[in-house]
Amino acid sequence: MTTAVAAPFRFFALHVVRTRQLGPSLVRVTFGGEELREFHSNGCDQSLSLFIPAEGRTEPVVPIELGDGWWQAWRELPDDVRAVMRSYTLRALRRDPDEIDIDFVLHGVDPGAPTPAGPASRWAARAAAGDRVLLLGPAIADNRAIRFRPTDDADLVLIWGDETAVPAASAIIESLPAGTRARVWLEVQHAADIQDLMTEADAEITWFVRDQRADEGTEGSPMALGALRDAQLPPTERPYVWIAGESGCVKQLRRHFVGERGIDRRSVTFVGYWRQGMTEEQLRAAE
Ligand SMILES: Cc1cc2nc3c(=O)[nH]c(=O)nc-3n(C[C@H](O)[C@H](O)[C@H](O)COP(=O)(O)OP(=O)(O)OC[C@H]3O[C@@H](n4cnc5c(N)ncnc54)[C@H](O)[C@@H]3O)c2cc1C
């Protein structure tokens, strides 16, 4: 007897339904498409691989007809043909009609920005209804691209994220059940990027705003580190920590929680979402 096992991830052909500016550096893009019927996710920090058209093209080219061979064939496509792959987070999934939201940080799009925008930031800044993308996403709700995994007996949830992780942190916070104690530190570029978050949890959320700094992006050190060092956390025996954002900042905060606070490293989930000075291709190559 053989048991059929459903593939956890697959490609979805989607189009932009609408966009909404959430703040000076955050835009929400809502995607639709018939194939979303097969998209299933438990949310939280569900990560997705988004394929946008190469510069000057209107369709993302990925040889998905090759099945498992798509990756090698995609990598071998000429630069001006190959769709650009970038990692993003599912912010929301709705039914009737089937829609998903992804919140994009618009970095480097202002004239004279110290680091010019990458292709995804540029694409999001110009996105309009009808634009086509491909998404490699989950067909099974509980999948390994959800990394937020507190143990059942965790008695305190600690969260840090920069603006790239605000979508993931927001979805996580909204999913926390009543009675969960959470302390959250989020960093954004401008005061107007701060989002209203709804949760049933006992969550204390502190926002840090970087716009007094001359540079763009998370430069060097997380703003929250000083506050965290001074913070008196509620008494806890089994804390769970989730940290995501600029890699250097993530590293420093992990050191703080594990090294300075003595939290068991197995209870710390940490993910570098981007690295100052490196494109996502360069990051993948370095890893
Ligand atoms: C699992 C995962 C989930 C993610 N979820 C989200 C999400 O929901 N929303 C989101 O906006 N991002 C998210 N990111 C981060 C996003 O993938 C990166 O920011 C990505 O580099 C953007 O691609 P790009 O084409 O705009 O820039 P790239 O071409 O990759 O980079 C161009 C230059 O811009 C710099 N750069 C990249 N991102 C930023 C930034 N935010 N601020 C300042 N400079 C930057 C790079 O260091 C590089 O120098 C996620 C990343 C991962 C790994």
mmCIF file of C-alpha atoms and ligand atoms in Angstrom:
data_model
loop_
_atom_site.group_PDB
_atom_site.id
_atom_site.type_symbol
_atom_site.label_atom_id
_atom_site.label_comp_id
_atom_site.label_asym_id
_atom_site.label_seq_id
_atom_site.Cartn_x
_atom_site.Cartn_y
_atom_site.Cartn_z
ATOM 1 C CA MET A 1 0.000 0.000 0.000
ATOM 2 C CA THR A 2 1.285 3.496 -0.753
ATOM 3 C CA THR A 3 0.262 6.614 1.104
ATOM 4 C CA ALA A 4 -0.128 9.775 -0.933
ATOM 5 C CA VAL A 5 1.754 12.679 0.656
ATOM 6 C CA ALA A 6 0.716 16.175 -0.384
ATOM 7 C CA ALA A 7 3.578 18.519 -1.276
ATOM 8 C CA PRO A 8 3.846 21.229 1.397
ATOM 9 C CA PHE A 9 4.807 23.991 -1.074
ATOM 10 C CA ARG A 10 3.785 24.871 -4.623
ATOM 11 C CA PHE A 11 3.702 27.781 -7.056
ATOM 12 C CA PHE A 12 0.727 30.150 -7.198
ATOM 13 C CA ALA A 13 0.121 32.462 -10.177
ATOM 14 C CA LEU A 14 -1.216 35.695 -8.659
ATOM 15 C CA HIS A 15 -2.038 39.250 -9.644
ATOM 16 C CA VAL A 16 -2.160 42.478 -7.688
ATOM 17 C CA VAL A 17 -5.709 43.363 -6.635
ATOM 18 C CA ARG A 18 -4.939 46.658 -4.880
ATOM 19 C CA THR A 19 -2.266 48.459 -2.872
ATOM 20 C CA ARG A 20 -2.491 50.623 0.223
ATOM 21 C CA GLN A 21 0.203 52.836 1.733
ATOM 22 C CA LEU A 22 0.477 51.961 5.445
ATOM 23 C CA GLY A 23 3.136 54.562 6.215
ATOM 24 C CA PRO A 24 5.970 56.404 4.443
ATOM 25 C CA SER A 25 8.026 53.189 4.194
ATOM 26 C CA LEU A 26 5.429 50.408 4.180
ATOM 27 C CA VAL A 27 3.011 49.452 1.430
ATOM 28 C CA ARG A 28 0.431 46.654 1.637
ATOM 29 C CA VAL A 29 -0.049 44.741 -1.604
ATOM 30 C CA THR A 30 -3.138 42.542 -1.845
ATOM 31 C CA PHE A 31 -2.899 39.624 -4.263
ATOM 32 C CA GLY A 32 -5.658 37.494 -5.732
ATOM 33 C CA GLY A 33 -5.924 34.557 -8.101
ATOM 34 C CA GLU A 34 -7.933 31.362 -8.507
ATOM 35 C CA GLU A 35 -5.024 29.212 -7.385
ATOM 36 C CA LEU A 36 -5.204 30.749 -3.893
ATOM 37 C CA ARG A 37 -7.959 28.212 -3.200
ATOM 38 C CA GLU A 38 -5.115 25.727 -2.659
ATOM 39 C CA PHE A 39 -3.089 28.105 -0.454
ATOM 40 C CA HIS A 40 -3.205 27.124 3.225
ATOM 41 C CA SER A 41 -1.294 28.590 6.139
ATOM 42 C CA ASN A 42 -1.417 28.810 9.910
ATOM 43 C CA GLY A 43 -0.024 32.346 9.592
ATOM 44 C CA CYS A 44 2.347 33.761 12.222
ATOM 45 C CA ASP A 45 5.705 34.344 10.467
ATOM 46 C CA GLN A 46 4.757 32.283 7.403
ATOM 47 C CA SER A 47 7.506 33.036 4.896
ATOM 48 C CA LEU A 48 6.983 33.005 1.131
ATOM 49 C CA SER A 49 9.206 33.216 -1.934
ATOM 50 C CA LEU A 50 7.957 35.869 -4.291
ATOM 51 C CA PHE A 51 8.986 35.997 -7.965
ATOM 52 C CA ILE A 52 8.632 39.362 -9.662
ATOM 53 C CA PRO A 53 9.289 40.120 -13.350
ATOM 54 C CA ALA A 54 12.837 40.996 -14.391
ATOM 55 C CA GLU A 55 13.275 44.741 -15.023
ATOM 56 C CA GLY A 56 11.442 45.734 -18.219
ATOM 57 C CA ARG A 57 9.233 42.598 -18.303
ATOM 58 C CA THR A 58 5.578 42.219 -17.361
ATOM 59 C CA GLU A 59 5.611 38.503 -16.438
ATOM 60 C CA PRO A 60 7.797 36.640 -13.981
ATOM 61 C CA VAL A 61 9.700 33.915 -15.856
ATOM 62 C CA VAL A 62 10.212 30.732 -13.813
ATOM 63 C CA PRO A 63 10.241 27.365 -15.636
ATOM 64 C CA ILE A 64 7.713 25.779 -13.266
ATOM 65 C CA GLU A 65 6.580 23.370 -16.011
ATOM 66 C CA LEU A 66 9.816 21.449 -15.287
ATOM 67 C CA GLY A 67 8.554 20.367 -11.849
ATOM 68 C CA ASP A 68 11.453 19.681 -9.484
ATOM 69 C CA GLY A 69 13.898 20.807 -12.168
ATOM 70 C CA TRP A 70 12.641 24.423 -12.043
ATOM 71 C CA TRP A 71 15.335 25.684 -9.661
ATOM 72 C CA GLN A 72 18.358 24.749 -11.799
ATOM 73 C CA ALA A 73 16.645 25.893 -15.018
ATOM 74 C CA TRP A 74 15.577 29.184 -13.389
ATOM 75 C CA ARG A 75 19.131 29.883 -12.217
ATOM 76 C CA GLU A 76 20.442 29.296 -15.741
ATOM 77 C CA LEU A 77 18.093 31.837 -17.373
ATOM 78 C CA PRO A 78 19.709 35.075 -18.629
ATOM 79 C CA ASP A 79 19.647 37.943 -16.088
ATOM 80 C CA ASP A 80 17.251 40.031 -18.193
ATOM 81 C CA VAL A 81 14.748 37.138 -18.358
ATOM 82 C CA ARG A 82 14.986 35.398 -14.957
ATOM 83 C CA ALA A 83 12.304 36.459 -12.460
ATOM 84 C CA VAL A 84 13.713 38.022 -9.289
ATOM 85 C CA MET A 85 13.137 35.909 -6.172
ATOM 86 C CA ARG A 86 12.693 37.625 -2.796
ATOM 87 C CA SER A 87 11.533 36.439 0.645
ATOM 88 C CA TYR A 88 8.419 37.963 2.191
ATOM 89 C CA THR A 89 5.904 37.179 4.927
ATOM 90 C CA LEU A 90 2.225 36.412 4.668
ATOM 91 C CA ARG A 91 0.517 39.278 6.524
ATOM 92 C CA ALA A 92 -3.046 38.035 6.059
ATOM 93 C CA LEU A 93 -5.089 35.375 4.256
ATOM 94 C CA ARG A 94 -8.801 35.887 3.549
ATOM 95 C CA ARG A 95 -11.475 33.781 1.868
ATOM 96 C CA ASP A 96 -14.475 34.794 -0.276
ATOM 97 C CA PRO A 97 -12.758 36.165 -2.234
ATOM 98 C CA ASP A 98 -9.394 34.421 -1.792
ATOM 99 C CA GLU A 99 -6.815 37.121 -1.106
ATOM 100 C CA ILE A 100 -3.473 37.472 0.622
ATOM 101 C CA ASP A 101 -1.669 40.581 1.875
ATOM 102 C CA ILE A 102 2.068 41.153 1.871
ATOM 103 C CA ASP A 103 3.526 44.296 3.497
ATOM 104 C CA PHE A 104 6.622 45.593 1.675
ATOM 105 C CA VAL A 105 9.253 47.917 3.116
ATOM 106 C CA LEU A 106 10.018 50.662 0.593
ATOM 107 C CA HIS A 107 13.728 51.100 1.169
ATOM 108 C CA GLY A 108 15.953 53.275 -0.989
ATOM 109 C CA VAL A 109 13.153 54.618 -3.177
ATOM 110 C CA ASP A 110 13.614 58.296 -2.258
ATOM 111 C CA PRO A 111 15.907 60.229 -4.632
ATOM 112 C CA GLY A 112 19.366 60.481 -3.086
ATOM 113 C CA ALA A 113 18.869 57.522 -0.723
ATOM 114 C CA PRO A 114 22.278 56.276 0.490
ATOM 115 C CA THR A 115 21.510 52.695 -0.685
ATOM 116 C CA PRO A 116 19.438 52.511 -3.872
ATOM 117 C CA ALA A 117 16.297 50.366 -3.801
ATOM 118 C CA GLY A 118 16.518 46.703 -4.730
ATOM 119 C CA PRO A 119 14.171 45.204 -7.359
ATOM 120 C CA ALA A 120 11.485 44.155 -4.860
ATOM 121 C CA SER A 121 11.328 47.529 -3.141
ATOM 122 C CA ARG A 122 11.167 49.221 -6.579
ATOM 123 C CA TRP A 123 8.477 46.801 -7.748
ATOM 124 C CA ALA A 124 6.342 47.367 -4.637
ATOM 125 C CA ALA A 125 6.620 51.154 -4.938
ATOM 126 C CA ARG A 126 5.126 50.963 -8.459
ATOM 127 C CA ALA A 127 2.774 47.969 -8.012
ATOM 128 C CA ALA A 128 -0.658 48.407 -9.603
ATOM 129 C CA ALA A 129 -3.793 46.306 -10.019
ATOM 130 C CA GLY A 130 -3.252 43.552 -12.583
ATOM 131 C CA ASP A 131 0.546 43.209 -12.125
ATOM 132 C CA ARG A 132 1.537 39.556 -12.227
ATOM 133 C CA VAL A 133 3.781 37.589 -9.850
ATOM 134 C CA LEU A 134 4.493 33.988 -8.938
ATOM 135 C CA LEU A 135 4.549 32.878 -5.356
ATOM 136 C CA LEU A 136 6.156 29.756 -3.911
ATOM 137 C CA GLY A 137 3.992 29.229 -0.863
ATOM 138 C CA PRO A 138 2.331 26.679 1.386
ATOM 139 C CA ALA A 139 -0.343 24.195 0.350
ATOM 140 C CA ILE A 140 -0.373 22.755 3.870
ATOM 141 C CA ALA A 141 -1.302 24.992 6.801
ATOM 142 C CA ASP A 142 1.318 23.721 9.268
ATOM 143 C CA ASN A 143 4.593 23.865 7.354
ATOM 144 C CA ARG A 144 8.292 24.389 8.040
ATOM 145 C CA ALA A 145 8.268 27.966 6.704
ATOM 146 C CA ILE A 146 6.544 28.964 9.958
ATOM 147 C CA ARG A 147 9.347 29.413 12.463
ATOM 148 C CA PHE A 148 7.471 30.919 15.423
ATOM 149 C CA ARG A 149 7.202 27.793 17.602
ATOM 150 C CA PRO A 150 6.912 28.527 21.331
ATOM 151 C CA THR A 151 6.744 25.458 23.512
ATOM 152 C CA ASP A 152 3.306 24.745 25.014
ATOM 153 C CA ASP A 153 4.580 25.654 28.476
ATOM 154 C CA ALA A 154 6.280 28.970 27.532
ATOM 155 C CA ASP A 155 5.249 31.539 30.159
ATOM 156 C CA LEU A 156 6.577 34.705 28.447
ATOM 157 C CA VAL A 157 6.981 35.552 24.754
ATOM 158 C CA LEU A 158 9.652 38.117 23.838
ATOM 159 C CA ILE A 159 9.656 39.572 20.316
ATOM 160 C CA TRP A 160 11.986 41.936 18.465
ATOM 161 C CA GLY A 161 11.688 42.976 14.817
ATOM 162 C CA ASP A 162 12.727 45.783 12.500
ATOM 163 C CA GLU A 163 10.374 47.061 9.775
ATOM 164 C CA THR A 164 10.943 44.002 7.554
ATOM 165 C CA ALA A 165 9.755 41.836 10.436
ATOM 166 C CA VAL A 166 6.854 44.084 11.472
ATOM 167 C CA PRO A 167 4.478 42.110 9.191
ATOM 168 C CA ALA A 168 5.553 38.795 10.763
ATOM 169 C CA ALA A 169 5.594 40.166 14.319
ATOM 170 C CA SER A 170 2.159 41.756 13.788
ATOM 171 C CA ALA A 171 0.654 38.475 12.560
ATOM 172 C CA ILE A 172 2.257 36.628 15.492
ATOM 173 C CA ILE A 173 1.009 39.142 18.071
ATOM 174 C CA GLU A 174 -2.515 39.044 16.631
ATOM 175 C CA SER A 175 -2.492 35.228 16.885
ATOM 176 C CA LEU A 176 -1.458 35.050 20.557
ATOM 177 C CA PRO A 177 -4.277 33.752 22.720
ATOM 178 C CA ALA A 178 -5.705 35.564 25.732
ATOM 179 C CA GLY A 179 -3.576 35.031 28.801
ATOM 180 C CA THR A 180 -0.240 34.916 26.938
ATOM 181 C CA ARG A 181 2.262 37.363 28.373
ATOM 182 C CA ALA A 182 4.271 39.083 25.630
ATOM 183 C CA ARG A 183 6.828 41.883 25.531
ATOM 184 C CA VAL A 184 7.498 43.295 22.086
ATOM 185 C CA TRP A 185 10.060 45.758 20.685
ATOM 186 C CA LEU A 186 9.578 46.950 17.093
ATOM 187 C CA GLU A 187 11.737 49.384 15.099
ATOM 188 C CA VAL A 188 10.614 51.453 12.122
ATOM 189 C CA GLN A 189 12.049 54.309 10.062
ATOM 190 C CA HIS A 190 9.290 56.923 10.599
ATOM 191 C CA ALA A 191 6.720 57.582 13.328
ATOM 192 C CA ALA A 192 3.970 57.278 10.694
ATOM 193 C CA ASP A 193 5.081 53.663 9.979
ATOM 194 C CA ILE A 194 3.805 52.581 13.417
ATOM 195 C CA GLN A 195 0.854 50.201 13.052
ATOM 196 C CA ASP A 196 -2.185 49.630 15.264
ATOM 197 C CA LEU A 197 -2.056 46.023 16.434
ATOM 198 C CA MET A 198 -4.956 44.086 17.912
ATOM 199 C CA THR A 199 -4.369 41.184 20.268
ATOM 200 C CA GLU A 200 -6.093 39.278 23.033
ATOM 201 C CA ALA A 201 -2.727 38.625 24.674
ATOM 202 C CA ASP A 202 -1.297 40.598 27.561
ATOM 203 C CA ALA A 203 1.174 42.265 25.188
ATOM 204 C CA GLU A 204 3.264 45.329 25.931
ATOM 205 C CA ILE A 205 4.467 46.775 22.631
ATOM 206 C CA THR A 206 7.248 49.362 22.430
ATOM 207 C CA TRP A 207 7.986 51.103 19.128
ATOM 208 C CA PHE A 208 11.325 52.690 18.273
ATOM 209 C CA VAL A 209 11.552 55.286 15.484
ATOM 210 C CA ARG A 210 14.796 55.746 13.596
ATOM 211 C CA ASP A 211 14.068 58.911 11.597
ATOM 212 C CA GLN A 212 16.234 61.152 13.745
ATOM 213 C CA ARG A 213 19.226 59.183 12.446
ATOM 214 C CA ALA A 214 20.834 60.516 9.243
ATOM 215 C CA ASP A 215 21.082 57.085 7.604
ATOM 216 C CA GLU A 216 18.401 54.885 6.137
ATOM 217 C CA GLY A 217 17.914 51.337 7.371
ATOM 218 C CA THR A 218 18.977 49.653 10.583
ATOM 219 C CA GLU A 219 22.533 50.903 10.926
ATOM 220 C CA GLY A 220 24.828 48.857 13.129
ATOM 221 C CA SER A 221 22.894 48.376 16.325
ATOM 222 C CA PRO A 222 19.268 47.760 17.220
ATOM 223 C CA MET A 223 17.800 50.824 18.947
ATOM 224 C CA ALA A 224 16.064 48.501 21.410
ATOM 225 C CA LEU A 225 19.293 47.023 22.775
ATOM 226 C CA GLY A 226 19.862 49.730 25.402
ATOM 227 C CA ALA A 227 16.227 49.632 26.519
ATOM 228 C CA LEU A 228 16.333 45.855 26.639
ATOM 229 C CA ARG A 229 19.444 45.860 28.808
ATOM 230 C CA ASP A 230 17.643 48.196 31.248
ATOM 231 C CA ALA A 231 14.310 46.378 31.047
ATOM 232 C CA GLN A 232 12.988 44.544 34.062
ATOM 233 C CA LEU A 233 11.192 41.572 32.491
ATOM 234 C CA PRO A 234 8.275 39.921 34.274
ATOM 235 C CA PRO A 235 9.303 36.891 36.318
ATOM 236 C CA THR A 236 9.585 33.881 34.004
ATOM 237 C CA GLU A 237 10.790 30.301 34.100
ATOM 238 C CA ARG A 238 10.231 29.326 30.477
ATOM 239 C CA PRO A 239 10.587 32.361 28.173
ATOM 240 C CA TYR A 240 10.442 32.031 24.383
ATOM 241 C CA VAL A 241 12.205 34.579 22.183
ATOM 242 C CA TRP A 242 11.576 35.410 18.502
ATOM 243 C CA ILE A 243 13.937 37.857 16.762
ATOM 244 C CA ALA A 244 13.967 38.807 13.066
ATOM 245 C CA GLY A 245 15.308 41.653 10.946
ATOM 246 C CA GLU A 246 18.723 42.934 9.885
ATOM 247 C CA SER A 247 21.230 40.120 10.440
ATOM 248 C CA GLY A 248 23.786 42.099 12.461
ATOM 249 C CA CYS A 249 21.046 43.381 14.798
ATOM 250 C CA VAL A 250 19.562 39.902 15.138
ATOM 251 C CA LYS A 251 22.985 38.562 16.150
ATOM 252 C CA GLN A 252 23.438 41.244 18.833
ATOM 253 C CA LEU A 253 19.984 40.652 20.289
ATOM 254 C CA ARG A 254 20.431 36.877 20.336
ATOM 255 C CA ARG A 255 23.694 37.432 22.238
ATOM 256 C CA HIS A 256 21.778 39.644 24.688
ATOM 257 C CA PHE A 257 19.017 37.099 25.333
ATOM 258 C CA VAL A 258 21.276 34.024 25.462
ATOM 259 C CA GLY A 259 24.559 35.471 26.751
ATOM 260 C CA GLU A 260 23.429 38.324 29.017
ATOM 261 C CA ARG A 261 20.023 37.039 30.155
ATOM 262 C CA GLY A 262 20.901 33.332 30.173
ATOM 263 C CA ILE A 263 17.851 32.231 28.165
ATOM 264 C CA ASP A 264 18.202 28.670 26.823
ATOM 265 C CA ARG A 265 19.372 28.987 23.179
ATOM 266 C CA ARG A 266 16.839 26.302 22.167
ATOM 267 C CA SER A 267 14.078 28.726 23.177
ATOM 268 C CA VAL A 268 15.363 31.482 20.888
ATOM 269 C CA THR A 269 14.191 31.604 17.262
ATOM 270 C CA PHE A 270 16.272 34.074 15.271
ATOM 271 C CA VAL A 271 16.127 34.828 11.548
ATOM 272 C CA GLY A 272 18.187 37.298 9.505
ATOM 273 C CA TYR A 273 15.698 38.896 7.079
ATOM 274 C CA TRP A 274 18.288 41.043 5.269
ATOM 275 C CA ARG A 275 21.854 42.204 5.674
ATOM 276 C CA GLN A 276 23.113 45.768 5.394
ATOM 277 C CA GLY A 277 25.092 46.153 2.153
ATOM 278 C CA MET A 278 24.044 42.819 0.588
ATOM 279 C CA THR A 279 21.305 41.950 -1.869
ATOM 280 C CA GLU A 280 19.267 38.804 -1.274
ATOM 281 C CA GLU A 281 21.237 37.024 -4.072
ATOM 282 C CA GLN A 282 24.517 37.925 -2.376
ATOM 283 C CA LEU A 283 23.160 36.711 0.965
ATOM 284 C CA ARG A 284 22.076 33.384 -0.534
ATOM 285 C CA ALA A 285 25.471 32.961 -2.201
ATOM 286 C CA ALA A 286 27.253 33.745 1.094
ATOM 287 C CA GLU A 287 25.160 31.195 2.956
HETATM 288 C C1 LIG B 1 11.865 34.921 5.870
HETATM 289 C C2 LIG B 1 11.877 36.384 5.433
HETATM 290 C C3 LIG B 1 10.714 37.148 5.508
HETATM 291 C C4 LIG B 1 10.720 38.497 5.105
HETATM 292 N N1 LIG B 1 9.563 39.220 5.174
HETATM 293 C C5 LIG B 1 9.545 40.507 4.732
HETATM 294 C C6 LIG B 1 8.325 41.262 4.711
HETATM 295 O O1 LIG B 1 7.243 40.758 5.035
HETATM 296 N N2 LIG B 1 8.381 42.554 4.286
HETATM 297 C C7 LIG B 1 9.573 43.131 3.860
HETATM 298 O O2 LIG B 1 9.567 44.305 3.469
HETATM 299 N N3 LIG B 1 10.730 42.438 3.870
HETATM 300 C C8 LIG B 1 10.742 41.141 4.277
HETATM 301 N N4 LIG B 1 11.908 40.434 4.245
HETATM 302 C C9 LIG B 1 13.147 41.131 3.859
HETATM 303 C C10 LIG B 1 13.322 41.270 2.350
HETATM 304 O O3 LIG B 1 13.363 39.989 1.747
HETATM 305 C C11 LIG B 1 14.666 42.008 2.085
HETATM 306 O O4 LIG B 1 14.603 43.311 2.597
HETATM 307 C C12 LIG B 1 15.051 42.020 0.620
HETATM 308 O O5 LIG B 1 16.424 42.289 0.557
HETATM 309 C C13 LIG B 1 14.297 43.052 -0.204
HETATM 310 O O6 LIG B 1 14.673 42.899 -1.554
HETATM 311 P P1 LIG B 1 15.025 44.146 -2.487
HETATM 312 O O7 LIG B 1 15.015 43.606 -3.884
HETATM 313 O O8 LIG B 1 14.155 45.285 -2.148
HETATM 314 O O9 LIG B 1 16.525 44.528 -2.065
HETATM 315 P P2 LIG B 1 17.892 43.738 -2.403
HETATM 316 O O10 LIG B 1 18.157 43.748 -3.871
HETATM 317 O O11 LIG B 1 17.856 42.398 -1.749
HETATM 318 O O12 LIG B 1 18.953 44.654 -1.663
HETATM 319 C C14 LIG B 1 19.401 45.908 -2.227
HETATM 320 C C15 LIG B 1 20.095 46.717 -1.136
HETATM 321 O O13 LIG B 1 19.129 47.141 -0.189
HETATM 322 C C16 LIG B 1 19.497 46.749 1.123
HETATM 323 N N5 LIG B 1 18.243 46.431 1.849
HETATM 324 C C17 LIG B 1 17.482 45.325 1.770
HETATM 325 N N6 LIG B 1 16.403 45.424 2.568
HETATM 326 C C18 LIG B 1 16.499 46.640 3.184
HETATM 327 C C19 LIG B 1 15.704 47.344 4.124
HETATM 328 N N7 LIG B 1 14.565 46.819 4.593
HETATM 329 N N8 LIG B 1 16.102 48.568 4.530
HETATM 330 C C20 LIG B 1 17.236 49.129 4.049
HETATM 331 N N9 LIG B 1 18.041 48.507 3.142
HETATM 332 C C21 LIG B 1 17.672 47.284 2.717
HETATM 333 C C22 LIG B 1 20.406 45.549 0.927
HETATM 334 O O14 LIG B 1 21.284 45.392 2.032
HETATM 335 C C23 LIG B 1 21.134 45.915 -0.342
HETATM 336 O O15 LIG B 1 22.218 46.764 -0.063
HETATM 337 C C24 LIG B 1 11.929 39.078 4.641
HETATM 338 C C25 LIG B 1 13.096 38.296 4.548
HETATM 339 C C26 LIG B 1 13.073 36.964 4.943
HETATM 340 C C27 LIG B 1 14.348 36.146 4.826
#
